[in-house]
Coordinates of C-alpha atoms in Angstrom, one line a residue:
M29 CA -44.5 123.6 0.0
L30 CA -47.8 125.5 -0.6
R31 CA -49.8 122.4 -1.3
R32 CA -48.1 120.9 2.0
N33 CA -48.9 124.0 4.1
A34 CA -52.7 124.2 2.6
L35 CA -53.2 120.6 3.7
A36 CA -51.9 121.2 7.0
A37 CA -54.0 124.1 7.3
T38 CA -57.0 122.1 6.5
L39 CA -56.3 119.3 8.9
L40 CA -55.6 121.8 11.7
G41 CA -58.7 124.0 10.9
C42 CA -61.1 121.0 10.5
L43 CA -63.0 120.7 13.8
L44 CA -66.0 118.5 14.0
W45 CA -67.4 116.4 16.7
A46 CA -66.4 113.4 18.8
P47 CA -68.7 111.0 21.0
S48 CA -68.7 110.7 24.7
A49 CA -66.5 108.7 27.0
M50 CA -65.8 110.2 30.4
T51 CA -62.8 108.9 32.3
G52 CA -60.0 110.1 34.1
A53 CA -60.8 112.6 36.8
T54 CA -64.2 111.6 37.0
A55 CA -63.3 108.1 38.0
A56 CA -61.4 109.4 41.0
Q57 CA -63.0 110.2 44.4
P58 CA -64.6 113.6 43.7
P59 CA -64.0 116.6 46.2
A60 CA -67.1 117.5 48.2
P61 CA -69.5 119.6 46.0
R62 CA -69.5 123.3 46.8
Y63 CA -70.0 125.0 43.4
H64 CA -73.4 125.5 42.1
A65 CA -72.8 127.4 38.7
Y66 CA -69.8 126.7 36.6
V67 CA -69.0 128.3 33.2
A68 CA -66.3 127.3 30.9
L69 CA -64.8 129.7 28.5
G70 CA -62.1 129.4 25.6
D71 CA -60.7 128.1 22.7
S72 CA -60.2 124.4 21.2
F73 CA -57.6 123.7 23.9
Q74 CA -60.6 123.8 26.4
A75 CA -62.9 122.2 24.1
D76 CA -60.5 119.4 23.5
S77 CA -61.6 119.4 20.1
A78 CA -61.8 116.3 17.9
I79 CA -62.6 115.4 14.3
L80 CA -65.7 112.9 13.4
P81 CA -68.1 111.2 14.4
G82 CA -71.3 111.6 16.3
I83 CA -73.3 114.4 17.8
T84 CA -74.0 114.5 21.7
D85 CA -76.1 117.0 23.8
A86 CA -74.2 120.0 22.6
F87 CA -74.4 123.3 24.5
V88 CA -72.8 125.0 21.4
P89 CA -72.9 124.5 17.6
L90 CA -71.4 121.5 15.9
G91 CA -68.5 123.5 14.4
C92 CA -67.0 124.3 17.8
A93 CA -65.9 120.6 18.0
Q94 CA -66.6 120.4 21.7
V95 CA -66.4 116.9 22.9
S96 CA -68.2 115.6 26.0
Y97 CA -65.3 114.4 27.6
D98 CA -63.4 117.8 27.4
Y99 CA -62.0 118.7 30.7
P100 CA -64.7 121.2 31.6
H101 CA -67.4 118.4 31.3
Q102 CA -65.0 116.2 33.7
V103 CA -64.7 119.0 36.2
A104 CA -68.3 119.7 36.4
A105 CA -69.0 115.9 36.9
A106 CA -66.3 115.5 39.6
L107 CA -67.7 118.5 41.4
G108 CA -71.4 117.6 41.1
V109 CA -72.1 121.0 39.6
A110 CA -76.0 121.4 39.1
D111 CA -75.7 124.5 36.7
F112 CA -72.9 123.9 34.2
K113 CA -72.6 125.8 30.7
D114 CA -69.5 124.8 28.6
A115 CA -69.2 127.8 26.0
T116 CA -65.7 126.4 24.7
C117 CA -65.3 126.5 21.0
G118 CA -62.8 125.7 18.6
G119 CA -61.3 128.7 16.8
A120 CA -62.3 131.1 19.5
V121 CA -60.3 134.4 20.1
S122 CA -60.4 136.9 22.8
G123 CA -63.1 138.9 20.7
S124 CA -65.4 135.7 20.9
M125 CA -66.0 136.4 24.6
T126 CA -68.1 139.5 23.9
G127 CA -68.8 138.8 20.2
P128 CA -70.6 136.2 18.2
Q129 CA -68.3 133.4 16.5
P130 CA -69.7 131.9 13.2
V131 CA -68.8 128.2 12.9
L132 CA -69.9 125.3 11.0
G133 CA -73.7 124.6 11.9
G134 CA -74.3 128.1 13.4
I135 CA -73.2 130.6 15.5
N136 CA -71.6 130.4 19.2
A137 CA -73.1 133.2 21.2
P138 CA -70.8 135.6 22.9
Q139 CA -69.2 133.2 25.5
F140 CA -69.7 136.0 28.2
S141 CA -73.5 135.8 27.8
R142 CA -73.4 132.4 29.6
L143 CA -71.9 134.2 32.9
G144 CA -74.2 135.7 35.5
R145 CA -74.0 137.0 39.0
G146 CA -74.8 133.5 40.3
T147 CA -71.7 132.0 38.5
D148 CA -69.3 131.0 41.2
L149 CA -66.7 128.9 39.2
V150 CA -65.1 129.9 35.8
T151 CA -62.4 128.4 33.9
V152 CA -60.8 130.2 30.8
G153 CA -58.2 129.6 28.4
I154 CA -57.5 131.9 25.6
G155 CA -54.6 133.5 23.6
G156 CA -53.3 130.9 21.3
N157 CA -55.6 131.8 18.4
D158 CA -55.0 135.5 19.0
L159 CA -51.1 134.8 18.5
D160 CA -52.0 132.4 15.5
L161 CA -50.2 129.5 16.8
V162 CA -52.0 127.0 14.6
G163 CA -51.1 128.8 11.6
M164 CA -47.4 128.8 13.0
I165 CA -47.4 125.3 13.4
G166 CA -48.6 124.6 10.0
R167 CA -45.8 126.5 8.5
C168 CA -43.3 124.7 10.4
L169 CA -44.1 121.3 9.1
A170 CA -41.3 119.9 6.8
L171 CA -41.3 117.2 4.3
L172 CA -37.4 117.1 4.9
P173 CA -35.6 117.2 8.2
L174 CA -34.6 120.8 7.5
P175 CA -35.5 124.0 8.8
T176 CA -38.5 125.4 6.7
V177 CA -38.2 128.8 5.1
T178 CA -41.8 129.7 6.2
C179 CA -41.5 128.8 9.9
P180 CA -40.9 132.3 11.4
H181 CA -38.0 132.0 13.8
D182 CA -38.9 135.2 15.5
P183 CA -39.5 135.1 19.4
L184 CA -42.7 136.8 18.9
A185 CA -41.8 138.8 22.4
E186 CA -43.8 141.9 21.4
R187 CA -46.8 140.2 20.2
I188 CA -46.9 137.8 23.2
A189 CA -46.2 140.9 25.6
A190 CA -49.1 142.8 24.1
E191 CA -51.4 139.7 24.5
Q192 CA -51.1 139.9 28.2
Q193 CA -53.1 143.1 28.2
V194 CA -55.7 141.3 26.0
V195 CA -55.8 138.4 28.6
A196 CA -56.1 140.8 31.4
G197 CA -59.3 142.3 29.8
V198 CA -60.7 139.0 29.5
L199 CA -60.2 138.4 33.0
A200 CA -61.8 141.8 34.0
G201 CA -64.7 141.1 32.0
I202 CA -65.3 137.9 33.7
H203 CA -65.0 139.4 37.2
Q204 CA -67.4 142.3 36.2
R205 CA -70.1 140.0 35.0
A206 CA -69.5 137.1 37.5
P207 CA -68.1 139.0 40.6
R208 CA -68.6 136.2 43.0
A209 CA -66.9 133.5 40.9
R210 CA -63.4 131.8 41.6
V211 CA -61.7 132.3 38.2
L212 CA -59.1 129.8 36.9
L213 CA -57.0 130.7 33.9
V214 CA -55.8 127.4 32.3
N215 CA -52.6 127.3 30.4
Y216 CA -51.5 125.0 27.3
L217 CA -50.3 121.6 27.7
A218 CA -46.6 120.9 26.7
V219 CA -47.1 120.1 23.2
F220 CA -43.5 120.6 21.9
P221 CA -40.5 118.8 23.2
E222 CA -37.1 120.5 23.2
R223 CA -35.9 118.2 20.4
G224 CA -37.6 117.2 17.2
C225 CA -38.7 113.5 16.2
W226 CA -38.8 114.0 12.5
P227 CA -40.4 112.0 10.6
Y228 CA -42.6 110.7 13.3
V229 CA -43.6 114.3 13.6
P230 CA -42.6 116.1 10.5
I231 CA -41.1 119.3 12.1
S232 CA -37.4 119.5 11.8
G233 CA -35.0 119.3 14.6
Q234 CA -34.2 123.0 14.3
D235 CA -38.0 124.1 14.1
M236 CA -39.5 121.9 16.9
P237 CA -37.2 123.7 19.5
Y238 CA -38.5 127.1 18.3
L239 CA -42.3 125.9 18.7
H240 CA -41.2 124.7 22.3
R241 CA -39.9 128.2 23.2
V242 CA -43.0 129.8 21.8
L243 CA -45.4 127.7 23.8
L244 CA -43.2 128.5 27.0
S245 CA -43.5 132.1 26.4
V246 CA -47.2 131.9 25.8
D247 CA -47.6 130.1 29.0
A248 CA -45.3 132.4 31.1
M249 CA -47.4 135.1 29.8
L250 CA -50.6 133.4 31.0
A251 CA -48.9 133.1 34.3
R252 CA -48.1 136.7 34.5
A253 CA -51.7 137.6 33.7
A254 CA -53.0 135.6 36.4
A255 CA -50.5 136.9 39.0
A256 CA -51.3 140.5 38.1
D257 CA -55.1 140.2 38.2
P258 CA -56.2 142.4 41.2
K259 CA -59.4 140.2 41.6
G260 CA -57.2 137.1 42.2
T261 CA -57.6 134.9 39.2
E262 CA -55.7 131.6 39.7
L263 CA -53.4 129.7 37.2
A264 CA -54.2 126.0 36.7
D265 CA -51.1 124.7 35.4
T266 CA -51.5 122.0 33.0
Y267 CA -48.2 122.4 31.3
T268 CA -45.9 121.0 34.1
P269 CA -47.9 117.6 34.4
S270 CA -48.1 117.2 30.8
L271 CA -44.2 117.2 30.5
G272 CA -43.1 113.9 28.9
H273 CA -46.5 113.4 27.2
D274 CA -45.7 115.6 24.1
V275 CA -46.3 114.8 20.4
C276 CA -43.2 112.9 20.0
Q277 CA -44.2 110.2 22.4
S278 CA -45.9 106.9 21.6
P279 CA -49.8 106.9 21.1
T280 CA -50.2 105.6 24.5
V281 CA -48.2 108.1 26.2
R282 CA -48.7 111.4 24.5
W283 CA -51.4 114.0 25.6
T284 CA -51.6 115.7 22.4
E285 CA -51.5 114.4 18.8
G286 CA -49.1 115.0 16.0
L287 CA -50.1 115.7 12.3
L288 CA -51.5 112.3 12.1
P289 CA -53.5 111.4 15.2
L290 CA -53.1 107.7 15.9
S291 CA -54.0 107.5 19.7
L292 CA -56.5 104.7 20.4
N293 CA -57.9 106.4 23.6
T294 CA -59.7 109.1 21.9
P295 CA -63.2 108.7 20.3
G296 CA -63.2 110.0 17.0
I297 CA -59.9 111.5 15.8
A298 CA -58.2 114.3 17.9
V299 CA -57.4 117.5 15.9
P300 CA -53.7 117.7 15.0
F301 CA -51.6 119.3 17.7
H302 CA -54.5 119.4 20.1
P303 CA -55.2 117.2 23.4
N304 CA -56.4 113.6 23.0
H305 CA -58.6 112.0 25.6
A306 CA -55.6 111.4 27.7
G307 CA -54.8 115.1 27.6
A308 CA -58.3 115.9 28.4
D309 CA -58.0 113.7 31.5
G310 CA -54.7 115.4 32.5
Q311 CA -56.2 118.9 32.2
A312 CA -59.1 117.9 34.4
Q313 CA -56.9 116.5 37.1
A314 CA -54.8 119.8 37.0
V315 CA -57.9 121.9 37.5
L316 CA -59.2 119.8 40.1
A317 CA -55.7 119.9 41.8
Q318 CA -55.9 123.6 42.0
L319 CA -59.5 123.8 43.1
R320 CA -58.5 121.6 46.0
A321 CA -55.2 123.5 46.8
G322 CA -56.1 127.2 46.1
S323 CA -58.1 129.6 47.9
P324 CA -61.9 128.8 48.6
V325 CA -64.5 130.6 46.6
R326 CA -65.3 134.2 47.8

């Protein structure tokens, strides 16, 4: 059990680079450009982290595992943004907004350092690493189709509720540094279905619904944080359009990878339980839809 969990933790934590291939939202007819300075902030779900190989024109260190087809790059291209800074980094926590983040190959500067008074668009996704969701997934992996003794079947209600205040602090920090910016808080994709699919994904039929409920609770918390922000942060909902594209789907359908990434539409290898190229495309489309539907930049 310990060796299996150690292997899972190694795979989940192994964040390297993937080469460029921009499709999806950028192939659609772009809306009229109106944003001039876009900054993307957040964790590996925003960087759409992948393992191996290749190095592109990185704005962040290699260890951030930020791929050039991540949804911020796609959104910036679709909008024709002239000044684009993608600060997203695998492993980022809320503290990475204001403090440096050591990673393989260097240090990612505090993500807020990319913001300025001229910034007029910000996307941010944060909270999963604060709650140790990756570690929780690793503890739920099972060699047998039985509930694991290490997967904590605790609703995490108190920790998730407390995280709302942390996310609110991140949003306040963005508004303080970029007072003109339209801010979108991006939630997490529907990674886990309501029912398990062991052994296709080695999480038992009892543990998979638990992970499904946890992620629902995290996304609900992010929605509350956006709704409560007095400065008008908008929620970019990637969860709803990703329903039916969870880890139990076939490699041509799923938007997030299982323990053994098999999707052929992702250059390199997507990090286990993270978005593949199709997931990045879906995220980009959801963000662009919110930009079209929501309030114009202030």
